[in-house]
Structure formats: C-alpha cells, structure tokens
Protein backbone atom coordinates (compact mmCIF):
# COMPACT_ATOMS: atom_id res chain seq x y z
CA MET A 1 -67.33 -5.44 -31.36
CA LYS A 2 -64.78 -2.67 -30.93
CA VAL A 3 -61.17 -3.77 -30.56
CA THR A 4 -59.03 -1.57 -28.36
CA GLU A 5 -55.46 -1.34 -29.53
CA ILE A 6 -52.87 -1.54 -26.79
CA ALA A 7 -49.91 0.73 -27.38
CA PRO A 8 -46.58 -1.10 -27.19
CA LYS A 9 -44.40 -0.27 -24.22
CA PRO A 10 -41.50 2.00 -25.10
CA LYS A 11 -38.20 0.18 -25.24
CA GLU A 12 -35.92 0.84 -22.30
CA LYS A 13 -32.93 2.89 -23.35
CA LYS A 14 -29.72 0.86 -23.26
CA LYS A 15 -27.38 1.89 -20.48
CA LEU A 16 -23.84 2.80 -21.42
CA ARG A 17 -21.24 0.48 -19.87
CA VAL A 18 -18.49 2.63 -18.41
CA ALA A 19 -15.07 1.27 -17.44
CA ALA A 20 -12.62 3.23 -15.28
CA TYR A 21 -8.84 2.98 -15.48
CA CYS A 22 -6.39 4.09 -12.79
CA ARG A 23 -2.79 3.67 -11.73
CA VAL A 24 -1.93 3.43 -8.04
CA SER A 25 1.17 3.89 -5.91
CA THR A 26 3.43 0.99 -4.96
CA ASP A 27 3.52 2.19 -1.32
CA SER A 28 1.13 -0.05 0.59
CA GLU A 29 -0.65 2.70 2.57
CA GLU A 30 -0.77 5.21 -0.29
CA GLN A 31 -1.84 2.43 -2.64
CA GLU A 32 -4.87 1.53 -0.55
CA SER A 33 -5.84 5.15 -0.08
CA SER A 34 -5.27 6.04 -3.72
CA TYR A 35 -7.20 3.06 -5.03
CA GLU A 36 -10.13 3.62 -2.68
CA SER A 37 -10.29 7.33 -3.45
CA GLN A 38 -10.14 6.71 -7.20
CA CYS A 39 -12.87 4.07 -6.96
CA GLN A 40 -15.07 6.53 -5.09
CA HIS A 41 -14.29 9.28 -7.61
CA TYR A 42 -15.31 7.08 -10.56
CA THR A 43 -18.38 5.71 -8.81
CA ASP A 44 -19.62 9.23 -8.01
CA PHE A 45 -18.86 10.43 -11.54
CA ILE A 46 -20.78 7.56 -13.16
CA THR A 47 -23.71 7.95 -10.74
CA SER A 48 -24.01 11.61 -11.74
CA HIS A 49 -24.66 10.61 -15.37
CA SER A 50 -28.08 9.19 -16.17
CA GLY A 51 -27.92 6.06 -18.26
CA TRP A 52 -24.38 5.10 -17.23
CA VAL A 53 -23.49 1.89 -15.41
CA LEU A 54 -20.10 0.85 -14.02
CA ALA A 55 -18.58 -1.94 -16.12
CA GLY A 56 -15.48 -2.30 -13.94
CA ILE A 57 -12.44 -0.57 -12.48
CA TYR A 58 -9.03 -1.56 -13.84
CA ALA A 59 -6.04 -0.57 -11.67
CA ASP A 60 -2.37 -1.07 -12.56
CA GLU A 61 -0.11 -0.96 -9.50
CA GLY A 62 3.15 0.95 -9.52
CA VAL A 63 3.62 1.35 -13.28
CA THR A 64 4.30 4.49 -15.26
CA ALA A 65 2.35 5.67 -18.27
CA ARG A 66 5.52 5.17 -20.35
CA LYS A 67 5.89 1.51 -19.41
CA ALA A 68 5.48 -1.04 -22.22
CA LEU A 69 1.82 -1.74 -22.88
CA SER A 70 2.38 -5.47 -22.42
CA LYS A 71 3.53 -4.86 -18.82
CA ARG A 72 0.38 -2.98 -17.85
CA LYS A 73 -1.70 -6.04 -16.99
CA GLU A 74 -4.94 -4.28 -16.09
CA LEU A 75 -4.77 -2.13 -19.20
CA GLN A 76 -4.47 -5.33 -21.25
CA ARG A 77 -7.48 -6.76 -19.40
CA LEU A 78 -9.44 -3.60 -20.18
CA LEU A 79 -8.50 -3.78 -23.87
CA ALA A 80 -9.58 -7.43 -23.92
CA ASP A 81 -13.01 -6.34 -22.65
CA VAL A 82 -13.08 -3.61 -25.29
CA ARG A 83 -12.41 -6.21 -28.01
CA ALA A 84 -15.21 -8.31 -26.52
CA ASP A 85 -17.53 -5.29 -26.94
CA ALA A 86 -18.22 -5.19 -23.20
CA VAL A 87 -17.36 -1.47 -22.81
CA ASP A 88 -18.89 1.72 -24.27
CA ILE A 89 -16.90 4.46 -22.49
CA ILE A 90 -13.56 4.54 -20.65
CA LEU A 91 -13.00 7.02 -17.83
CA VAL A 92 -9.54 8.24 -16.80
CA LYS A 93 -8.84 11.05 -14.33
CA CYS A 94 -6.20 12.71 -16.52
CA LEU A 95 -4.12 12.03 -19.60
CA ASP A 96 -0.85 11.21 -17.80
CA ARG A 97 -2.68 8.37 -15.98
CA TRP A 98 -3.46 6.87 -19.40
CA SER A 99 -0.42 7.50 -21.61
CA ARG A 100 2.67 9.67 -22.06
CA ASN A 101 3.67 8.12 -25.36
CA VAL A 102 2.15 9.39 -28.60
CA ARG A 103 2.66 6.13 -30.49
CA ASP A 104 1.19 3.95 -27.71
CA TYR A 105 -1.76 6.30 -27.31
CA TYR A 106 -2.74 5.90 -30.95
CA LYS A 107 -2.19 2.13 -30.85
CA ILE A 108 -4.80 1.98 -28.11
CA GLN A 109 -6.99 4.53 -29.85
CA GLU A 110 -7.19 2.34 -32.96
CA ILE A 111 -8.60 -0.48 -30.83
CA LEU A 112 -11.12 1.85 -29.16
CA GLU A 113 -12.31 3.32 -32.45
CA ALA A 114 -12.66 -0.13 -34.03
CA HIS A 115 -15.09 -1.05 -31.26
CA HIS A 116 -16.78 2.38 -31.03
CA VAL A 117 -15.52 3.09 -27.51
CA ASP A 118 -15.23 6.71 -26.35
CA MET A 119 -12.91 8.16 -23.70
CA ASP A 120 -13.61 10.82 -21.11
CA PHE A 121 -11.04 12.46 -18.83
CA THR A 122 -12.81 13.41 -15.63
CA GLN A 123 -10.40 16.06 -14.31
CA GLU A 124 -9.28 17.79 -17.49
CA ASP A 125 -11.07 20.20 -19.77
CA TYR A 126 -11.10 18.17 -22.96
CA ASP A 127 -12.47 14.89 -24.22
CA THR A 128 -12.43 12.86 -27.40
CA PHE A 129 -16.01 13.70 -28.32
CA THR A 130 -15.07 16.97 -30.10
CA ASP A 131 -12.47 18.11 -32.64
CA ARG A 132 -11.24 20.80 -30.24
CA GLY A 133 -10.85 18.26 -27.46
CA SER A 134 -8.83 15.97 -29.72
CA LEU A 135 -6.54 18.85 -30.74
CA ILE A 136 -5.84 19.87 -27.14
CA LEU A 137 -5.29 16.23 -26.22
CA ASN A 138 -2.70 15.80 -28.97
CA ILE A 139 -0.81 18.90 -27.86
CA LYS A 140 -0.77 17.86 -24.20
CA LEU A 141 0.21 14.29 -25.08
CA SER A 142 3.23 15.55 -27.03
CA ILE A 143 4.27 17.81 -24.15
CA ALA A 144 3.86 14.96 -21.63
CA GLN A 145 6.06 12.67 -23.74
CA HIS A 146 8.69 15.40 -24.06
CA GLU A 147 8.75 15.98 -20.30
CA SER A 148 8.96 12.24 -19.65
CA ASP A 149 11.85 11.89 -22.12
CA GLN A 150 13.69 14.76 -20.42
CA THR A 151 13.20 13.17 -17.01
CA SER A 152 14.48 9.82 -18.32
CA SER A 153 17.55 11.53 -19.76
CA ARG A 154 18.31 13.23 -16.45
CA ILE A 155 17.93 9.95 -14.55
CA ARG A 156 20.23 8.13 -17.00
CA TYR A 157 22.81 10.91 -16.60
CA VAL A 158 22.67 10.66 -12.80
CA PHE A 159 22.91 6.86 -12.87
CA GLU A 160 25.86 6.92 -15.28
CA GLY A 161 27.71 9.24 -12.88
CA LYS A 162 26.95 6.87 -9.99
CA ARG A 163 28.26 3.90 -11.99
CA LYS A 164 31.52 5.70 -12.75
CA ARG A 165 31.94 6.50 -9.06
CA LYS A 166 30.86 2.93 -8.18
CA GLU A 167 28.05 4.26 -6.02
CA LEU A 168 24.87 2.39 -5.19
CA LEU A 169 21.94 2.76 -7.55
CA SER A 170 19.45 1.18 -5.17
CA GLY A 171 18.92 0.97 -1.44
CA ASN A 172 18.05 -2.73 -1.60
CA LEU A 173 21.12 -4.68 -0.52
CA PRO A 174 21.54 -8.41 0.11
CA VAL A 175 22.35 -9.93 3.48
CA GLY A 176 25.96 -9.19 4.41
CA MET A 177 26.15 -5.74 2.79
CA LYS A 178 25.40 -2.20 3.96
CA CYS A 179 25.64 1.29 2.51
CA VAL A 180 28.45 3.57 3.68
CA ASP A 181 29.03 6.89 1.92
CA LYS A 182 26.91 5.70 -1.06
CA HIS A 183 29.01 2.54 -1.46
CA ALA A 184 28.20 -1.10 -0.67
CA VAL A 185 30.53 -2.56 1.96
CA PRO A 186 30.44 -5.79 4.03
CA ASP A 187 28.65 -5.62 7.38
CA GLU A 188 28.54 -7.85 10.46
CA ASN A 189 26.40 -10.42 8.62
CA MET A 190 29.07 -11.15 6.01
CA LYS A 191 30.08 -14.11 8.17
CA VAL A 192 26.58 -15.51 7.56
CA VAL A 193 27.07 -15.19 3.81
CA GLU A 194 30.46 -16.91 4.00
CA PHE A 195 28.91 -19.71 6.07
CA LEU A 196 26.16 -20.19 3.50
CA PHE A 197 28.62 -20.33 0.62
CA ARG A 198 30.69 -22.94 2.41
CA HIS A 199 27.54 -24.91 3.28
CA ILE A 200 26.27 -25.02 -0.30
CA ASP A 201 29.74 -25.55 -1.79
CA GLY A 202 30.13 -28.54 0.49
CA GLY A 203 26.96 -30.13 -0.88
CA GLY A 204 24.51 -28.84 1.74
CA ALA A 205 20.88 -28.12 0.89
CA ILE A 206 19.25 -24.69 1.12
CA ARG A 207 16.30 -25.53 3.40
CA PRO A 208 18.45 -26.92 6.24
CA ALA A 209 20.73 -23.88 5.85
CA VAL A 210 17.91 -21.60 7.00
CA ALA A 211 17.63 -23.47 10.30
CA LEU A 212 21.43 -23.64 10.66
CA VAL A 213 21.80 -19.88 10.24
CA HIS A 214 19.17 -19.26 12.90
CA GLU A 215 20.79 -21.73 15.27
CA LYS A 216 24.38 -20.51 14.72
CA PHE A 217 23.87 -16.76 14.27
CA GLY A 218 20.38 -16.03 15.61
CA LEU A 219 19.42 -14.58 12.22
CA LYS A 220 16.00 -15.49 10.82
CA LEU A 221 16.03 -15.93 7.05
CA THR A 222 13.22 -17.15 4.82
CA TYR A 223 13.77 -19.91 2.29
CA ASN A 224 13.31 -17.37 -0.53
C-alpha cells in the first residue's frame, strides 16, 4: 500500500505590530482635527505596508518634545508596552514630534534596543534602520535641541523683562482683576472678591457662598 505524504502547510508569517506616537494641540478644535488627521495618516501608512498591523496610537496632548519624559503620559504608556514586548515598530511623523533632547532620546533608544523595537519617521528622509539614517538623525536632533534652547532663552529674557516692569505673564486672571496696559488691576467684580473674603473670614462655607454671590451680584460662579 502506497502512503502519500502530505506536505505541511507553510507557517503564516508573523505580522509586525506597529505603534504610532503623536502630539496634539491644546486648542480643542485644532486638537480634534490634528488627532484625527494623524490617526488617518498612520492608518494609511501602516495599510500600505504588507505584514504590518496597528498596535495602537499614543497621543500626548499639549506637551512639547522637551518636556520631562515623566510628564508625557502616553509616551510612558507606549514605553510600558515596549517593555511588555507588545510592539515591533514605532511610527512618528517627524523627529521634533518625538524628542528635541539628545539625552532623553538616547534614554528612550536604550529601551527600544533592549526590546528590539525599530523606529520609522514617516515624513522625513531618514530612519534608524541604516547607519546613514542614524547619522542624519543625530545631527538633526542636536540642531533641534539647540534651537529649542535658544527659544527657551529668548522666552526667559522676555519674561524677566515683564517681571521687572510688573507686567502680566499670562492672560488668565482671577475674578476681580482685569488687564490694563499689560498690568493687572481691579475691575467691577472686585466687590465680589471682597464679599467672599468677608464671608469666609466670618466662618461662612464655600458652597453657600456660590449661591450668595449669584443672589447678591447676579454672577454665576462654580464651586471650583
């Protein structure tokens, strides 16, 4: 009796799990638009590569690439997934979305290399797969950090001048104050503030004060 050997089925090639990282604007309308457009960009980019599958999109809202790594919550979540070996490739649109600090970049890079995770920048002409790409990346990273440091120095200089002139550094003022010629001065609601101080100083509670202010001055305040 002749036995027919059945050839084993070829093993299916493992798909690469690709994570995408982005930073979005703090402005509510721009934020929604930016996040949606970046999601679409990454989805299209991954779809165009055979064998890639989206592992997740990680978006930090309103933070700069120079901000402390610990304050970039979604970046920390991404690195946690890297340590859990749940990611093979990380996509970022451009370097300044990822980092503008040489030291922080290499801190992250150590983690990625330890878990064999590659990076690909979708809108710039280098990647970390080649020696040439790594060289160009290092040069641009140093330039980005230098530009960021210069910008920070200019901002500090401007703010120091404002402090000496006792000018406002922010447009966010509490109830009872307004901006006049770059200075904070009392406005018509200062009487509300004075009332609140007297109320609390006299042993009054905060929650009833909200209702009292509305009743006495017609001003709606939240408990916060």
